[in-house]
Coordinates of C-alpha atoms and ligand atoms in Angstrom, one line a residue:
X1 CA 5.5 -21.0 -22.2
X2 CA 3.0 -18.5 -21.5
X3 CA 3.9 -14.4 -20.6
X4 CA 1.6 -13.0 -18.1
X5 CA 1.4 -8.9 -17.0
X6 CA 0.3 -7.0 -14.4
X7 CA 0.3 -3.4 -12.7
X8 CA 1.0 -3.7 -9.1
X9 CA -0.1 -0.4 -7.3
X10 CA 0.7 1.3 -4.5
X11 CA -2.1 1.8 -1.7
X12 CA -1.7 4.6 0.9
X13 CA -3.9 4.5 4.1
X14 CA -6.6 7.5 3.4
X15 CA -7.5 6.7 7.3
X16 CA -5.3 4.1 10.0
X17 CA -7.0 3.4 13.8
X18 CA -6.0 0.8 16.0
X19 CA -8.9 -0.7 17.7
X20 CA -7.5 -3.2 20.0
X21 CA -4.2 -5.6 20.8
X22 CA -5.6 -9.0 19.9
X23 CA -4.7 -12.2 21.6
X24 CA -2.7 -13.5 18.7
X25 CA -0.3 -10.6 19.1
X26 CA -1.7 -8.9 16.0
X27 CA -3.6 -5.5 16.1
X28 CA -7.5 -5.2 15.1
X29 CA -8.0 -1.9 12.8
X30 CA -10.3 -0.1 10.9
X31 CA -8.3 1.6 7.8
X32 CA -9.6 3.0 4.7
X33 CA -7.4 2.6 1.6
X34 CA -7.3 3.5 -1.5
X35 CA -4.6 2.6 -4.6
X36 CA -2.5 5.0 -7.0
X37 CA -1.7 4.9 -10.2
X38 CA 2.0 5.1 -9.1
X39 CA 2.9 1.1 -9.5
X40 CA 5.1 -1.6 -10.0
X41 CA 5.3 -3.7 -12.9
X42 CA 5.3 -7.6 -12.2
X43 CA 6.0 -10.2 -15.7
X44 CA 5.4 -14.0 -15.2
X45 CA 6.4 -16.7 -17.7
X46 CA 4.6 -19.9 -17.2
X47 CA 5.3 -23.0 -18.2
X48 CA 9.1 -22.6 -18.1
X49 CA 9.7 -26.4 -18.1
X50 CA 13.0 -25.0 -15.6
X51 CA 13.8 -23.9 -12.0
X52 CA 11.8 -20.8 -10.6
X53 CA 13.4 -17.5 -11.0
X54 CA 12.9 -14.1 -9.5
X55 CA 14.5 -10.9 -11.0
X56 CA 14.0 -7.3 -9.5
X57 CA 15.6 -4.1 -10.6
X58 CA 16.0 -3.0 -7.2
X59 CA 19.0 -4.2 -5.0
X60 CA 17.6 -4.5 -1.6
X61 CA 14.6 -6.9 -2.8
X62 CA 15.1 -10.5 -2.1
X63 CA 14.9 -12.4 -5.2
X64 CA 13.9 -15.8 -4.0
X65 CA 11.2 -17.6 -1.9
X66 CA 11.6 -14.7 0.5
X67 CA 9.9 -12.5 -2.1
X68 CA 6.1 -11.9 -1.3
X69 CA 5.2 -12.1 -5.4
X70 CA 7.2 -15.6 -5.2
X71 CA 5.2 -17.0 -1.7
X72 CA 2.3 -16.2 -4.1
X73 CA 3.3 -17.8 -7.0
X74 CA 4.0 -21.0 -4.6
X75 CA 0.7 -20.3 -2.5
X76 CA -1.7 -20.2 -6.2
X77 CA 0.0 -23.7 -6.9
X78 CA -1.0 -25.2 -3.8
X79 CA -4.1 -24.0 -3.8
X80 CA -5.7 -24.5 -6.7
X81 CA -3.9 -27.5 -7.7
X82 CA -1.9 -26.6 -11.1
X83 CA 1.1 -27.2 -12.1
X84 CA 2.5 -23.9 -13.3
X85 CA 5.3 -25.8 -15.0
X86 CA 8.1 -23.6 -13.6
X87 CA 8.0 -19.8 -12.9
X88 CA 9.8 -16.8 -13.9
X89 CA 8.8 -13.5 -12.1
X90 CA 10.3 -10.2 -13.6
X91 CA 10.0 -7.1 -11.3
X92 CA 10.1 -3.6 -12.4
X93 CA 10.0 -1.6 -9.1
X94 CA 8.7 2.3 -8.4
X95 CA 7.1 1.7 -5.1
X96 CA 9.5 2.5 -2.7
X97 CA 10.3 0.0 0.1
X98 CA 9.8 1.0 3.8
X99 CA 7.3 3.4 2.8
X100 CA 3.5 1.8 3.8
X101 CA 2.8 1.9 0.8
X102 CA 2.5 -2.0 0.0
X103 CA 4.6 -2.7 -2.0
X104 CA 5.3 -5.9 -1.3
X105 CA 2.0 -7.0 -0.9
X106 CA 0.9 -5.2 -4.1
X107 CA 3.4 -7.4 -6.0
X108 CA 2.0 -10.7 -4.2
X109 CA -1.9 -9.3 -5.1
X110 CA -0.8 -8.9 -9.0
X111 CA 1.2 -12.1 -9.4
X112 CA -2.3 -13.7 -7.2
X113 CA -4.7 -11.7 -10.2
X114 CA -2.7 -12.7 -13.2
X115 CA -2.4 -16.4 -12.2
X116 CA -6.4 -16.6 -11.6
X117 CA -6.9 -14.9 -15.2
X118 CA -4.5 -18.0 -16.8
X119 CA -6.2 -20.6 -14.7
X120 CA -9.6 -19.2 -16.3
X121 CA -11.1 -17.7 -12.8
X122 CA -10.5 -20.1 -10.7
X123 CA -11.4 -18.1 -7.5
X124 CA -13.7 -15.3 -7.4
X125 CA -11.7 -11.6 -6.3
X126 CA -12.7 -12.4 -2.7
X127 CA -11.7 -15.8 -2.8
X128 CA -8.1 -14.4 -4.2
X129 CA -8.2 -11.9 -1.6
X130 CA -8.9 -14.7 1.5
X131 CA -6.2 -16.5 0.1
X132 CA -3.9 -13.4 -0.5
X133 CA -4.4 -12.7 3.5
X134 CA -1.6 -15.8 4.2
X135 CA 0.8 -13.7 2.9
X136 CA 0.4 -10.2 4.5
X137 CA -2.3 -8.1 6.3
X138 CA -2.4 -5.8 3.3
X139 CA -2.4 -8.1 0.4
X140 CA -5.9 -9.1 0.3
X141 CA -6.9 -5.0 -0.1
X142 CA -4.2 -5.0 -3.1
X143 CA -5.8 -7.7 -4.8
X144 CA -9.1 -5.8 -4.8
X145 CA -8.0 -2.2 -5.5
X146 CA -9.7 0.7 -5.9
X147 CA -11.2 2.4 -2.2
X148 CA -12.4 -0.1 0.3
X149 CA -12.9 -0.5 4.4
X150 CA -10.6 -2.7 5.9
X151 CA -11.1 -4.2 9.2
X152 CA -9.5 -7.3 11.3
X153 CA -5.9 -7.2 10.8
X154 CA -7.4 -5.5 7.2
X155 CA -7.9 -8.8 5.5
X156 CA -12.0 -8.3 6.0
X157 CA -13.4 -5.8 3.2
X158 CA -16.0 -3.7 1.8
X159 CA -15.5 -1.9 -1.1
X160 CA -16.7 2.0 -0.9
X161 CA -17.2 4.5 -3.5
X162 CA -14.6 5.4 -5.7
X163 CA -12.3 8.5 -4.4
X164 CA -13.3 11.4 -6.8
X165 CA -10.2 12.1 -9.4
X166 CA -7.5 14.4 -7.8
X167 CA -3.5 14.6 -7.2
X168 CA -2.1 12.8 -4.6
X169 CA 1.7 14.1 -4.1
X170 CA 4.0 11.5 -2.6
X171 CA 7.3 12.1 -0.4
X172 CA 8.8 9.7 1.3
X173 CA 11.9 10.6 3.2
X174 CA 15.4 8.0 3.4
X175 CA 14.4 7.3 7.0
X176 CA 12.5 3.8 7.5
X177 CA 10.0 3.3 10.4
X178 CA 10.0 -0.4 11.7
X179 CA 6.5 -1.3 11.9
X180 CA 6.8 -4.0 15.1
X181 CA 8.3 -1.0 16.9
X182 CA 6.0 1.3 15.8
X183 CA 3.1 -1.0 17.4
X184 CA 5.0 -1.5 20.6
X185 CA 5.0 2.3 21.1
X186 CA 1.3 3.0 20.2
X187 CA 0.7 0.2 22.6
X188 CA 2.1 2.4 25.5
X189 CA 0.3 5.4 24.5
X190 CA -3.2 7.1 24.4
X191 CA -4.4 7.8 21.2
X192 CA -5.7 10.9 21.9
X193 CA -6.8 11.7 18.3
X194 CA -9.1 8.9 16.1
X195 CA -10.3 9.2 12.6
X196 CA -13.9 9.7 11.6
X197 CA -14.5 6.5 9.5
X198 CA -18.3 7.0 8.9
X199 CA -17.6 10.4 8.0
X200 CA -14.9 9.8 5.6
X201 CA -17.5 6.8 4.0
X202 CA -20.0 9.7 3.6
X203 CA -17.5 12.2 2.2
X204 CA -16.6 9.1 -0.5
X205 CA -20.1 8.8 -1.3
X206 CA -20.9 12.4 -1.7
X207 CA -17.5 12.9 -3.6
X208 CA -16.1 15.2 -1.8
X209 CA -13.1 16.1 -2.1
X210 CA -12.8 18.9 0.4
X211 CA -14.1 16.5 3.0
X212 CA -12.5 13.5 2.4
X213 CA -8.7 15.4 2.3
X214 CA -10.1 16.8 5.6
X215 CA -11.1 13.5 7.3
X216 CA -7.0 11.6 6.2
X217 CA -5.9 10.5 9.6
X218 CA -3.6 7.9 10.6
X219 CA -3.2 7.3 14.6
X220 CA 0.7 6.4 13.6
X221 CA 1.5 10.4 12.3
X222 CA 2.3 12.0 15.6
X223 CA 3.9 8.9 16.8
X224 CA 6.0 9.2 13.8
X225 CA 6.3 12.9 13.5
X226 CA 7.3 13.3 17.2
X227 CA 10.7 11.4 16.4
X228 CA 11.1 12.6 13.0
X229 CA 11.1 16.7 12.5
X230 CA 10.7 15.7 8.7
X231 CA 7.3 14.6 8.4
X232 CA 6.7 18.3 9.8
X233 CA 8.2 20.2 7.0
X234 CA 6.9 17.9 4.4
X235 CA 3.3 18.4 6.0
X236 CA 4.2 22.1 6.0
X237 CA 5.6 22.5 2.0
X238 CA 2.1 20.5 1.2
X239 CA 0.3 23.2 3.2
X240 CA 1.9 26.0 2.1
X241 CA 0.9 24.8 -1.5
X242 CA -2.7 24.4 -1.0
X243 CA -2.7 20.6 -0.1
X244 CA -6.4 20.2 0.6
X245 CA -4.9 17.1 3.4
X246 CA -1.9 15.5 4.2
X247 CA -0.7 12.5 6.2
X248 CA 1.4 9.9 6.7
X249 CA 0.4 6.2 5.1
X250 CA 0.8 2.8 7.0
X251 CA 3.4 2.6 9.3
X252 CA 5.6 5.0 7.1
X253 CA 7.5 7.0 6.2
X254 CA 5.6 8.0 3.1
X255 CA 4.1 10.7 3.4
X256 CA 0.8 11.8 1.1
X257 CA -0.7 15.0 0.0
X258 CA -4.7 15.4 -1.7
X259 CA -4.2 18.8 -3.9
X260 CA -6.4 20.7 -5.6
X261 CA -4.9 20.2 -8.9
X262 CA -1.0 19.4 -10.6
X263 CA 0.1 23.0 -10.7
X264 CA 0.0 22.8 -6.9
X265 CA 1.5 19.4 -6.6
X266 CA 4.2 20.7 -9.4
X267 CA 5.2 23.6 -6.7
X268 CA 5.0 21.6 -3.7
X269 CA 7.1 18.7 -5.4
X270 CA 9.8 21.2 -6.8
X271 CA 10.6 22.5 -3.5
X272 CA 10.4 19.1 -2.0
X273 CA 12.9 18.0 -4.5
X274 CA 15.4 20.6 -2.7
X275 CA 15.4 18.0 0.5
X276 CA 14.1 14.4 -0.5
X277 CA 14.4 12.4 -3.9
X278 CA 12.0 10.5 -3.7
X279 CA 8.6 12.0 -5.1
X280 CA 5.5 10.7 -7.1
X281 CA 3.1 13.0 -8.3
X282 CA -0.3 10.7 -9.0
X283 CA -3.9 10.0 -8.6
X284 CA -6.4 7.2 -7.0
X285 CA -6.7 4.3 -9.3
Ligands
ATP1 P1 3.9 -2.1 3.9 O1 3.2 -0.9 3.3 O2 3.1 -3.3 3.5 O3 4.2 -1.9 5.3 P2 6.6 -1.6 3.3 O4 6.5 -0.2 3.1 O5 7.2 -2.1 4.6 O6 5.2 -2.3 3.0 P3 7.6 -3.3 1.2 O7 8.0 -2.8 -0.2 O8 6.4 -4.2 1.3 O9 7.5 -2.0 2.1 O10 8.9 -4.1 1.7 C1 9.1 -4.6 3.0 C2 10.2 -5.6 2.9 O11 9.6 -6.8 2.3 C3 11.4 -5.3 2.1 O12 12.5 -4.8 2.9 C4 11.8 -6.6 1.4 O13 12.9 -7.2 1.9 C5 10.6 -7.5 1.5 N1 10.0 -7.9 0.2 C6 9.5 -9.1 -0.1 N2 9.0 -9.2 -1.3 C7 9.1 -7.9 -1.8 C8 8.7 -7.3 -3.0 N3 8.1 -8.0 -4.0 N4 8.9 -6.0 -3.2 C9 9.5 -5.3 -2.2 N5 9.9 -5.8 -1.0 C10 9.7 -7.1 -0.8

């Protein structure tokens, strides 16, 4: 039996627009993302010689085939032909569910990574991430990390310049948003407001940070922030504390904040803490 480890981070959406309503019911979207060092952590054994097994620390997270780290366990077998010998998958969670940040799919993209490193490389990191995009839209951005442009439904990269070190503060309030709804209403709307995508790639490769926290904008925050008076004061605490940006990532509800150092996330987070428990304090990985 062989032990295998990975970090599975969290990715927030530094910009989200909808292009168009495709055919195939899925949306086409140009989205920049970038991961944190705020993570999961994801254990394999190998080699088992038993039945697969899935444990997670968190109660709400299926722990069987419905688990995206497990589809990709069984996805890496088919496709490259080894016998993994019977799986265990051990999962430490900190990402919070029904947050956009991924976390699903950044579980899938680590248990996808550590596989190709036992099987000596099998795929190349675009190769994993092709394969990655059966599982989920996002998954093929977690396997490749770090800042990239996503287009299609976000399974077609390019990787950008690293974001510049900073804080990132993370809230994300008890309310879920469903994401099928959340589609159906932008769908009926006019998105009066777009993110500036080559201006934000320019800002990345001039590292700066003013710019880029200036340039977050994700088409889904008003949608979001018109039904849920939250989003408001959280966008408000970040302000108050100097947040250089701030915005909603994904289809919700975490919200993110770029500040200009940790004594300003430590403030905002403190008074945040008054309201919400769920807050990350951490920067782009
Ligand atoms: P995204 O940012 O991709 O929209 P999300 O914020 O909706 O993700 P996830 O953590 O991906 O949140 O969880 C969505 C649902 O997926 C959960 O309610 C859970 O039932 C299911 N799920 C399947 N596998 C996992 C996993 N490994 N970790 C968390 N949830 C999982």
């Amino acid at each position: 039996m062989t032990t295998l480890y990975e970090s599975a981070y969290a990715k927030i959406n530094l910009t989200l627009d909808i292009l168009c309503k495709r055919e195939d019911g899925f949306h086409d979207l140009e989205t920049i993302m970038q991961t944190l060092s705020l993570c999961d952590d994801v254990e394999i054994d190998v080699q088992t010689g038993k039945e697969w097994t899935l444990w997670c620390d968190k109660e709400d997270v299926p722990c069987d085939s419905r688990n995206l780290a497990w589809k990709a366990a069984e996805l890496f077998e088919q496709h490259s032909g080894r016998n993994l010998g019977g799986v265990a998958i051990r999962i430490k969670k900190r990402i919070p569910s029904q947050a956009g940040m991924g976390g699903g799919s950044s579980d899938a993209a680590a248990v996808l990574r550590m596989l190709n490193r036992y099987c000596g490389h099998l795929f190349s990191e675009m190769e994993l991430a092709d394969l990655g995009g059966r599982i989920g839209s996002d998954v093929p951005f977690c396997v490749a990390g770090g800042t990239c442009m996503c287009e299609g439904r976000g399974e077609r990269l390019r990787r950008l310049p690293a974001m510049p070190e900073c804080t990132i503060l993370v809230c994300k309030p008890e309310f879920g948003v469903s994401t099928p709804a959340l589609y159906r209403t932008i769908d009926e709307k006019e998105i009066l407001r777009r993110p500036d995508n080559a201006a934000m790639e320019q800002a990345l490769k001039a590292k700066d940070l003013a710019s880029i926290a200036r340039g977050v904008w994700n088409v889904f925050d008003p949608v979001v922030s018109e039904v849920h008076p939250e989003m408001n004061e959280i966008r408000d605490v970040m302000q108050q504390c100097g947040a250089l940006g701030q915005q909603m990532t994904g289809s919700g509800s975490a919200f993110f904040g770029v500040m200009p150092d940790a004594q300003s996330a430590e403030r905002a987070a403190e008074q945040l803490r008054r309201r919400y428990s769920c807050i990350f304090i951490c920067k782009p990985v």
